[in-house]
Tab-separated table of C-alpha atoms in Angstrom:
chain	number	residue	atom	x	y	z
A	1	UNK	CA	-107.252	59.197	12.813
A	2	UNK	CA	-104.848	56.622	11.456
A	3	UNK	CA	-106.445	53.328	12.548
A	4	UNK	CA	-104.782	49.957	12.649
A	5	UNK	CA	-106.141	47.424	10.169
A	6	UNK	CA	-105.004	44.360	12.243
A	7	UNK	CA	-104.691	44.272	16.024
A	8	UNK	CA	-103.027	41.534	17.900
A	9	UNK	CA	-104.335	40.836	21.392
A	10	UNK	CA	-102.317	39.312	24.176
A	11	UNK	CA	-104.836	38.736	27.039
A	12	UNK	CA	-102.313	38.150	29.779
A	13	UNK	CA	-102.866	38.418	33.569
A	14	UNK	CA	-105.779	36.047	34.149
A	15	UNK	CA	-103.980	34.049	36.903
A	16	UNK	CA	-102.702	37.142	38.683
A	17	UNK	CA	-106.140	38.619	38.498
A	18	UNK	CA	-107.623	35.430	40.100
A	19	UNK	CA	-105.022	35.450	43.027
A	20	UNK	CA	-105.838	39.128	43.744
A	21	UNK	CA	-109.518	38.218	43.835
A	22	UNK	CA	-109.121	35.427	46.246
A	23	UNK	CA	-109.720	32.785	43.500
A	24	UNK	CA	-107.450	29.820	42.480
A	25	UNK	CA	-105.264	30.622	39.536
A	26	UNK	CA	-107.213	28.408	37.046
A	27	UNK	CA	-110.458	30.315	37.955
A	28	UNK	CA	-109.160	33.487	36.251
A	29	UNK	CA	-109.471	32.212	32.666
A	30	UNK	CA	-113.340	32.030	32.659
A	31	UNK	CA	-113.162	35.697	33.601
A	32	UNK	CA	-111.295	36.486	30.404
A	33	UNK	CA	-114.031	35.293	27.977
A	34	UNK	CA	-116.357	38.330	28.268
A	35	UNK	CA	-113.658	40.921	27.859
A	36	UNK	CA	-112.792	39.144	24.537
A	37	UNK	CA	-116.319	39.495	23.280
A	38	UNK	CA	-116.425	43.153	24.535
A	39	UNK	CA	-113.245	43.924	22.643
A	40	UNK	CA	-114.467	42.156	19.550
A	41	UNK	CA	-117.468	44.446	19.504
A	42	UNK	CA	-115.393	47.585	19.865
A	43	UNK	CA	-113.148	46.467	16.957
A	44	UNK	CA	-116.318	45.842	14.837
A	45	UNK	CA	-117.670	49.229	15.714
A	46	UNK	CA	-114.345	50.954	14.847
A	47	UNK	CA	-114.071	49.065	11.551
A	48	UNK	CA	-110.913	47.181	12.368
A	49	UNK	CA	-110.379	44.601	9.513
A	50	UNK	CA	-108.660	41.880	11.422
A	51	UNK	CA	-108.024	40.820	15.083
A	52	UNK	CA	-105.729	37.952	16.282
A	53	UNK	CA	-106.211	36.747	19.789
A	54	UNK	CA	-103.335	34.871	21.530
A	55	UNK	CA	-105.090	31.846	22.851
A	56	UNK	CA	-102.492	29.442	24.268
A	57	UNK	CA	-99.194	28.125	23.003
A	58	UNK	CA	-97.415	24.750	23.053
A	59	UNK	CA	-95.242	26.107	25.947
A	60	UNK	CA	-98.349	27.048	27.881
A	61	UNK	CA	-99.454	23.401	27.944
A	62	UNK	CA	-96.502	22.648	30.301
A	63	UNK	CA	-98.764	24.186	33.181
A	64	UNK	CA	-100.489	22.104	35.681
A	65	UNK	CA	-103.351	20.078	34.243
A	66	UNK	CA	-106.164	21.901	36.065
A	67	UNK	CA	-104.898	25.197	34.648
A	68	UNK	CA	-104.425	23.682	31.118
A	69	UNK	CA	-108.021	22.341	31.021
A	70	UNK	CA	-109.265	25.729	32.249
A	71	UNK	CA	-107.663	27.788	29.645
A	72	UNK	CA	-108.439	25.309	26.777
A	73	UNK	CA	-112.079	25.548	27.941
A	74	UNK	CA	-112.052	29.281	27.950
A	75	UNK	CA	-110.509	29.351	24.551
A	76	UNK	CA	-113.242	27.031	23.043
A	77	UNK	CA	-115.984	29.033	24.643
A	78	UNK	CA	-114.438	32.265	23.350
A	79	UNK	CA	-114.455	30.931	19.692
A	80	UNK	CA	-117.994	29.576	20.103
A	81	UNK	CA	-119.299	32.786	21.460
A	82	UNK	CA	-118.043	34.568	18.218
A	83	UNK	CA	-119.846	32.068	16.093
A	84	UNK	CA	-123.011	33.987	17.001
A	85	UNK	CA	-121.654	37.262	15.731
A	86	UNK	CA	-120.908	38.689	12.208
A	87	UNK	CA	-117.389	37.563	11.602
A	88	UNK	CA	-115.034	35.219	9.784
A	89	UNK	CA	-113.081	32.910	12.058
A	90	UNK	CA	-109.751	31.157	11.516
A	91	UNK	CA	-107.907	29.040	14.128
A	92	UNK	CA	-104.203	28.621	13.678
A	93	UNK	CA	-102.141	26.082	15.572
A	94	UNK	CA	-100.540	22.683	15.845
A	95	UNK	CA	-103.463	20.249	15.631
A	96	UNK	CA	-101.310	17.026	15.696
A	97	UNK	CA	-101.140	16.470	19.408
A	98	UNK	CA	-104.003	14.993	21.388
A	99	UNK	CA	-104.458	18.156	23.493
A	100	UNK	CA	-105.807	20.099	20.650
A	101	UNK	CA	-109.619	20.650	21.205
A	102	UNK	CA	-111.578	18.711	18.630
A	103	UNK	CA	-114.354	21.401	18.596
A	104	UNK	CA	-112.036	23.807	16.906
A	105	UNK	CA	-110.746	21.504	14.198
A	106	UNK	CA	-113.186	22.867	11.576
A	107	UNK	CA	-111.800	26.315	11.916
A	108	UNK	CA	-108.266	25.213	11.185
A	109	UNK	CA	-109.123	23.944	7.601
A	110	UNK	CA	-110.218	27.381	6.234
A	111	UNK	CA	-111.626	30.617	7.421
A	112	UNK	CA	-115.308	30.103	8.398
A	113	UNK	CA	-117.999	32.824	7.828
A	114	UNK	CA	-120.791	33.533	10.415
A	115	UNK	CA	-123.710	35.873	10.045
A	116	UNK	CA	-122.917	38.563	7.542
A	117	UNK	CA	-119.203	37.797	7.818
A	118	UNK	CA	-117.001	40.951	7.910
A	119	UNK	CA	-114.266	41.339	10.390
A	120	UNK	CA	-111.666	38.591	10.362
A	121	UNK	CA	-110.916	37.001	13.704
A	122	UNK	CA	-107.968	34.713	14.214
A	123	UNK	CA	-107.393	32.632	17.330
A	124	UNK	CA	-103.920	31.140	18.088
A	125	UNK	CA	-104.837	27.740	19.654
A	126	UNK	CA	-101.800	25.386	20.588
A	127	UNK	CA	-99.710	27.678	18.742
A	128	UNK	CA	-95.971	27.615	18.715
A	129	UNK	CA	-93.570	29.981	17.065
A	130	UNK	CA	-91.012	27.207	16.187
A	131	UNK	CA	-93.930	25.160	14.784
A	132	UNK	CA	-95.071	28.261	12.807
A	133	UNK	CA	-91.577	28.876	11.432
A	134	UNK	CA	-90.976	25.360	10.373
A	135	UNK	CA	-87.694	25.190	12.261
A	136	UNK	CA	-86.748	21.732	11.849
A	137	UNK	CA	-84.671	19.618	9.433
A	138	UNK	CA	-86.828	18.118	6.773
A	139	UNK	CA	-86.318	15.170	4.538
A	140	UNK	CA	-86.914	16.167	0.950
A	141	UNK	CA	-87.600	13.737	-1.893
A	142	UNK	CA	-85.927	14.053	-5.199
A	143	UNK	CA	-86.633	17.059	-7.347
A	144	UNK	CA	-89.399	18.369	-5.086
A	145	UNK	CA	-89.732	22.034	-4.041
A	146	UNK	CA	-90.325	22.394	-0.311
A	147	UNK	CA	-92.872	25.013	0.488
A	148	UNK	CA	-91.224	26.784	3.395
A	149	UNK	CA	-94.127	29.287	3.899
A	150	UNK	CA	-95.204	30.062	7.385
A	151	UNK	CA	-97.865	27.834	8.828
A	152	UNK	CA	-99.639	31.086	9.716
A	153	UNK	CA	-99.289	32.496	6.156
A	154	UNK	CA	-103.033	33.360	6.164
A	155	UNK	CA	-102.628	35.864	8.976
A	156	UNK	CA	-101.597	39.206	7.699
A	157	UNK	CA	-99.010	41.674	9.013
A	158	UNK	CA	-100.073	43.195	12.348
A	159	UNK	CA	-100.106	46.960	12.880
A	160	UNK	CA	-100.783	47.208	16.601
A	161	UNK	CA	-100.304	44.570	19.415
A	162	UNK	CA	-101.980	45.394	22.732
A	163	UNK	CA	-100.931	43.288	25.731
A	164	UNK	CA	-102.778	43.348	29.065
A	165	UNK	CA	-101.107	42.332	32.284
A	166	UNK	CA	-98.044	44.748	32.247
A	167	UNK	CA	-95.410	42.384	30.644
A	168	UNK	CA	-93.456	43.973	27.918
A	169	UNK	CA	-92.778	40.900	25.785
A	170	UNK	CA	-94.193	39.105	22.852
A	171	UNK	CA	-93.993	35.621	24.330
A	172	UNK	CA	-93.780	34.168	20.961
A	173	UNK	CA	-96.676	35.871	19.415
A	174	UNK	CA	-96.438	35.563	15.660
A	175	UNK	CA	-92.774	36.650	15.186
A	176	UNK	CA	-93.088	37.262	11.497
A	177	UNK	CA	-96.370	39.215	11.503
A	178	UNK	CA	-95.172	41.280	14.332
A	179	UNK	CA	-91.798	42.456	13.001
A	180	UNK	CA	-93.056	45.880	12.482
A	181	UNK	CA	-96.007	46.056	14.951
A	182	UNK	CA	-96.306	48.872	17.425
A	183	UNK	CA	-96.640	47.374	20.844
A	184	UNK	CA	-98.781	48.828	23.532
A	185	UNK	CA	-98.918	47.455	27.112
A	186	UNK	CA	-101.798	47.865	29.393
A	187	UNK	CA	-100.990	47.429	33.107
A	188	UNK	CA	-104.431	46.190	34.097
A	189	UNK	CA	-104.910	42.430	34.112
A	190	UNK	CA	-106.948	41.103	31.111
A	191	UNK	CA	-110.152	40.168	33.220
A	192	UNK	CA	-110.329	43.992	34.250
A	193	UNK	CA	-110.447	44.929	30.508
A	194	UNK	CA	-112.213	48.377	30.058
A	195	UNK	CA	-113.138	49.942	26.731
A	196	UNK	CA	-110.825	52.879	27.600
A	197	UNK	CA	-107.872	50.617	27.406
A	198	UNK	CA	-108.662	49.949	23.778
A	199	UNK	CA	-109.245	53.655	22.958
A	200	UNK	CA	-105.991	54.728	24.709
A	201	UNK	CA	-104.109	52.209	22.572
A	202	UNK	CA	-105.826	53.539	19.376
A	203	UNK	CA	-104.937	57.067	20.442
A	204	UNK	CA	-101.276	56.129	21.110
A	205	UNK	CA	-101.134	54.211	17.867
A	206	UNK	CA	-102.347	57.299	16.018
A	207	UNK	CA	-99.194	59.186	17.076
A	208	UNK	CA	-96.754	56.534	15.906
A	209	UNK	CA	-95.202	56.862	12.579
A	210	UNK	CA	-94.936	53.874	10.082
A	211	UNK	CA	-91.618	53.532	8.369
A	212	UNK	CA	-91.194	49.713	7.914
A	213	UNK	CA	-87.527	50.356	8.077
A	214	UNK	CA	-87.407	52.805	5.217
B	1	UNK	CA	-79.692	41.201	41.194
B	2	UNK	CA	-80.935	39.111	38.240
B	3	UNK	CA	-78.854	40.257	35.301
B	4	UNK	CA	-79.503	39.475	31.726
B	5	UNK	CA	-77.007	37.341	29.986
B	6	UNK	CA	-77.657	38.638	26.583
B	7	UNK	CA	-78.756	42.225	25.660
B	8	UNK	CA	-80.085	43.403	22.373
B	9	UNK	CA	-79.592	47.021	21.482
B	10	UNK	CA	-81.700	49.084	19.047
B	11	UNK	CA	-79.928	52.306	18.710
B	12	UNK	CA	-82.677	54.310	17.116
B	13	UNK	CA	-83.119	58.128	16.802
B	14	UNK	CA	-79.874	59.210	15.154
B	15	UNK	CA	-81.698	61.011	12.399
B	16	UNK	CA	-84.245	62.805	14.623
B	17	UNK	CA	-81.323	63.718	16.907
B	18	UNK	CA	-79.419	65.212	14.027
B	19	UNK	CA	-82.420	67.276	13.016
B	20	UNK	CA	-82.974	68.670	16.517
B	21	UNK	CA	-79.331	69.593	16.595
B	22	UNK	CA	-79.459	71.568	13.397
B	23	UNK	CA	-77.567	68.860	11.360
B	24	UNK	CA	-78.758	67.028	8.281
B	25	UNK	CA	-80.244	63.589	8.869
B	26	UNK	CA	-77.140	61.625	7.816
B	27	UNK	CA	-74.939	63.470	10.073
B	28	UNK	CA	-76.633	61.691	13.089
B	29	UNK	CA	-75.065	58.389	12.632
B	30	UNK	CA	-71.405	59.258	13.433
B	31	UNK	CA	-72.657	60.588	16.753
B	32	UNK	CA	-73.933	57.045	17.394
B	33	UNK	CA	-70.549	55.438	17.387
B	34	UNK	CA	-69.296	56.557	20.750
B	35	UNK	CA	-72.419	55.637	22.700
B	36	UNK	CA	-71.963	52.142	21.353
B	37	UNK	CA	-68.504	52.000	22.786
B	38	UNK	CA	-69.593	53.455	25.968
B	39	UNK	CA	-72.489	51.072	26.331
B	40	UNK	CA	-70.052	48.132	25.369
B	41	UNK	CA	-67.777	49.091	28.332
B	42	UNK	CA	-70.666	49.236	30.759
B	43	UNK	CA	-71.766	45.735	29.674
B	44	UNK	CA	-68.172	44.488	30.087
B	45	UNK	CA	-68.100	45.986	33.593
B	46	UNK	CA	-71.427	44.399	34.548
B	47	UNK	CA	-70.404	40.989	33.185
B	48	UNK	CA	-72.938	40.761	30.502
B	49	UNK	CA	-72.055	37.676	28.454
B	50	UNK	CA	-73.354	38.867	25.002
B	51	UNK	CA	-74.563	41.924	23.300
B	52	UNK	CA	-76.221	42.145	19.919
B	53	UNK	CA	-76.231	45.530	18.114
B	54	UNK	CA	-78.855	46.297	15.455
B	55	UNK	CA	-76.629	47.796	12.812
B	56	UNK	CA	-78.830	48.049	9.691
B	57	UNK	CA	-81.256	46.081	7.709
B	58	UNK	CA	-82.030	45.178	4.208
B	59	UNK	CA	-85.136	47.534	4.532
B	60	UNK	CA	-82.878	50.343	5.688
B	61	UNK	CA	-80.861	50.347	2.481
B	62	UNK	CA	-84.017	51.913	0.793
B	63	UNK	CA	-83.090	55.156	2.260
B	64	UNK	CA	-81.442	57.909	0.399
B	65	UNK	CA	-77.905	57.098	-0.795
B	66	UNK	CA	-76.317	59.682	1.340
B	67	UNK	CA	-77.862	58.315	4.588
B	68	UNK	CA	-77.002	54.838	3.504
B	69	UNK	CA	-73.336	55.593	3.017
B	70	UNK	CA	-73.274	57.404	6.446
B	71	UNK	CA	-74.832	54.516	8.370
B	72	UNK	CA	-72.695	51.855	6.682
B	73	UNK	CA	-69.747	53.997	7.523
B	74	UNK	CA	-70.698	54.275	11.165
B	75	UNK	CA	-71.487	50.492	11.420
B	76	UNK	CA	-67.999	49.704	10.041
B	77	UNK	CA	-66.384	52.161	12.434
B	78	UNK	CA	-68.151	50.829	15.296
B	79	UNK	CA	-67.040	47.247	14.665
B	80	UNK	CA	-63.434	48.413	13.990
B	81	UNK	CA	-63.507	50.396	17.391
B	82	UNK	CA	-64.296	47.116	19.265
B	83	UNK	CA	-61.294	45.235	17.582
B	84	UNK	CA	-59.292	47.238	19.977
B	85	UNK	CA	-61.146	45.973	23.054
B	86	UNK	CA	-61.318	42.577	24.669
B	87	UNK	CA	-64.139	40.931	22.944
B	88	UNK	CA	-65.297	38.297	20.425
B	89	UNK	CA	-66.911	39.607	17.421
B	90	UNK	CA	-69.462	38.087	14.989
B	91	UNK	CA	-71.209	39.850	12.176
B	92	UNK	CA	-74.418	38.358	10.912
B	93	UNK	CA	-76.097	39.678	7.636
B	94	UNK	CA	-76.766	38.941	4.050
B	95	UNK	CA	-73.291	39.292	2.378
B	96	UNK	CA	-74.606	38.535	-1.017
B	97	UNK	CA	-75.369	41.898	-2.393
B	98	UNK	CA	-72.741	44.437	-3.395
B	99	UNK	CA	-73.730	46.875	-0.648
B	100	UNK	CA	-72.297	44.712	2.087
B	101	UNK	CA	-69.097	46.412	3.441
B	102	UNK	CA	-66.123	44.264	2.494
B	103	UNK	CA	-64.218	45.236	5.671
B	104	UNK	CA	-66.659	43.230	7.625
B	105	UNK	CA	-66.575	39.976	5.631
B	106	UNK	CA	-63.915	38.337	7.782
B	107	UNK	CA	-66.331	38.680	10.870
B	108	UNK	CA	-69.129	36.791	9.033
B	109	UNK	CA	-67.258	33.518	8.711
B	110	UNK	CA	-66.673	32.837	12.448
B	111	UNK	CA	-66.598	34.617	15.613
B	112	UNK	CA	-63.249	36.506	15.897
B	113	UNK	CA	-61.394	37.020	19.182
B	114	UNK	CA	-59.698	40.323	20.123
B	115	UNK	CA	-57.435	41.017	22.992
B	116	UNK	CA	-58.368	38.600	25.914
B	117	UNK	CA	-61.673	37.801	24.328
B	118	UNK	CA	-64.592	37.425	26.762
B	119	UNK	CA	-67.809	39.302	26.052
B	120	UNK	CA	-69.441	38.222	22.678
B	121	UNK	CA	-70.552	41.049	20.585
B	122	UNK	CA	-72.740	40.519	17.598
B	123	UNK	CA	-73.446	43.106	15.004
B	124	UNK	CA	-76.436	42.712	12.552
B	125	UNK	CA	-75.184	44.166	9.314
B	126	UNK	CA	-77.493	44.158	6.252
B	127	UNK	CA	-79.665	41.898	8.194
B	128	UNK	CA	-83.231	40.781	7.228
B	129	UNK	CA	-85.660	38.905	9.203
B	130	UNK	CA	-86.914	37.065	6.048
B	131	UNK	CA	-83.400	36.152	5.077
B	132	UNK	CA	-82.648	35.009	8.657
B	133	UNK	CA	-85.701	32.798	8.659
B	134	UNK	CA	-85.063	31.208	5.265
B	135	UNK	CA	-88.508	32.227	3.995
B	136	UNK	CA	-88.328	31.048	0.511
B	137	UNK	CA	-89.011	28.036	-1.531
B	138	UNK	CA	-85.814	25.922	-1.856
B	139	UNK	CA	-84.780	23.336	-4.405
B	140	UNK	CA	-83.577	20.204	-2.808
B	141	UNK	CA	-81.541	17.555	-4.496
B	142	UNK	CA	-82.306	13.795	-3.951
B	143	UNK	CA	-82.089	12.301	-0.528
B	144	UNK	CA	-80.573	15.239	1.093
B	145	UNK	CA	-81.584	16.786	4.324
B	146	UNK	CA	-82.076	20.565	4.128
B	147	UNK	CA	-80.842	22.302	7.159
B	148	UNK	CA	-83.500	24.730	7.913
B	149	UNK	CA	-81.618	26.367	10.752
B	150	UNK	CA	-81.749	30.083	11.248
B	151	UNK	CA	-78.947	32.015	9.484
B	152	UNK	CA	-78.441	33.650	12.888
B	153	UNK	CA	-78.157	30.348	14.682
B	154	UNK	CA	-75.038	31.310	16.454
B	155	UNK	CA	-76.795	34.148	18.246
B	156	UNK	CA	-78.272	32.963	21.478
B	157	UNK	CA	-81.772	33.858	22.925
B	158	UNK	CA	-82.106	37.478	24.055
B	159	UNK	CA	-83.029	38.260	27.667
B	160	UNK	CA	-83.380	42.068	27.311
B	161	UNK	CA	-83.915	44.343	24.495
B	162	UNK	CA	-83.202	48.050	24.936
B	163	UNK	CA	-84.426	50.393	22.317
B	164	UNK	CA	-83.468	54.072	22.232
B	165	UNK	CA	-85.582	56.763	20.416
B	166	UNK	CA	-88.953	56.036	21.877
B	167	UNK	CA	-90.467	53.678	19.394
B	168	UNK	CA	-92.162	50.508	20.825
B	169	UNK	CA	-91.505	47.997	18.139
B	170	UNK	CA	-88.858	45.360	17.147
B	171	UNK	CA	-88.467	46.491	13.545
B	172	UNK	CA	-87.494	43.034	12.579
B	173	UNK	CA	-84.856	42.494	15.144
B	174	UNK	CA	-84.130	38.773	15.442
B	175	UNK	CA	-87.574	37.498	15.590
B	176	UNK	CA	-86.632	34.109	17.010
B	177	UNK	CA	-84.084	35.079	19.639
B	178	UNK	CA	-86.466	37.750	20.896
B	179	UNK	CA	-89.549	35.592	21.406
B	180	UNK	CA	-89.336	35.809	25.113
B	181	UNK	CA	-87.254	38.961	25.465
B	182	UNK	CA	-88.256	41.700	27.762
B	183	UNK	CA	-88.558	44.966	25.849
B	184	UNK	CA	-87.345	48.206	27.413
B	185	UNK	CA	-87.833	51.510	25.575
B	186	UNK	CA	-85.760	54.567	26.273
B	187	UNK	CA	-87.323	57.906	25.107
B	188	UNK	CA	-84.001	59.651	24.535
B	189	UNK	CA	-82.437	59.465	20.990
B	190	UNK	CA	-79.472	57.121	20.786
B	191	UNK	CA	-76.804	59.831	20.410
B	192	UNK	CA	-77.835	61.227	23.693
B	193	UNK	CA	-77.057	57.820	25.485
B	194	UNK	CA	-76.363	58.049	29.130
B	195	UNK	CA	-75.126	55.428	31.650
B	196	UNK	CA	-78.254	55.811	33.523
B	197	UNK	CA	-80.417	54.619	30.467
B	198	UNK	CA	-78.551	51.265	30.800
B	199	UNK	CA	-78.831	51.029	34.596
B	200	UNK	CA	-82.553	51.977	34.512
B	201	UNK	CA	-83.146	49.118	32.056
B	202	UNK	CA	-81.181	46.588	34.237
B	203	UNK	CA	-83.100	47.820	37.272
B	204	UNK	CA	-86.500	47.297	35.384
B	205	UNK	CA	-85.405	43.912	33.957
B	206	UNK	CA	-84.540	42.731	37.553
B	207	UNK	CA	-88.278	43.113	38.472
B	208	UNK	CA	-89.589	41.117	35.618
B	209	UNK	CA	-90.274	37.487	36.032
B	210	UNK	CA	-89.149	34.800	33.535
B	211	UNK	CA	-91.680	32.132	32.590
B	212	UNK	CA	-90.998	31.297	29.049
B	213	UNK	CA	-94.605	30.581	28.643
B	214	UNK	CA	-94.695	27.910	31.416
């Protein structure tokens, strides 16, 4: 079986799940924490080399404060849960605004190894595609070379992106690393994650060819 | 009905179509010209404001010469066909290498109006996502501001991307303009284009929400 080395995860549908379970929207996020751990363990078992979780974006922070607080809390807890596992964690996002959770700052400096290390896990936290791509005019002093690398240059090309919640769009998820990614959509909401979703995605991926435009 | 203003078209499957019709791979491309005109006329009829066709990429030029010549020819003919219609054409791509078709150079300088003008039609010709994003180190003279705008900055955000040929990936198609695009995949090969494919995509798009991350 041709397995993806790097899987991107868009864990969408927390709010819709909450509403359909008679909860208020912001209560959905905490139900998205365990699915993340469950999925991590499956990836570990299947020898996936790298996973990137779409935490939240700069655009997401425009949501009502009660929701914003809830998804930031769920993201922080998700990262902390993984520090008890064998993995290597990197957090990528714009740390400049005061909404960036301080607990996660150490993970933005360099990849941090936990336990025996092994699988690389990236979390996009307060991530923005425009921020990532350096899309702004920059002042440049005399004779200096500007490094126009991606902010996310430590995150490798993604082979397979799995999105829960039925939407067929990337929502700004790593535009460069995803240029040739195969994109699999699960109609279930993220809190209803099942192991089978993951295996269905791997099975589908196995049937895709890889041409990289050639 | 909520109609997309800007539709991106990935006309994939020409070679697979050729093989399944007992033709050699490169013969598929010429069968992809008329579907483009047909689709253009549907967009015009439905008052779509802008269409972007994925012509070919820098990566595509690694293919065998006979195929390369065939898809370049088909792209040039596709653009030329539209100069007989009411539209405004822009070609976006890396014109520096000698493989760029000279006939299309005039369209890369500025958008050119034909007939009564109206619908904007963009063709990506010898396009590369890395080229578009200016992903390289640049020398910067004293006191000058570098414009780090996209090469494709004249192409607007895309609402709906329709890909023929069954693959669920963007293949480097305008990473920035497609960050929030809804992505619809048609299993038919492009030369088998049918009006119904287009209307099915519009109908599906009508049911999607637009949040832009908010």
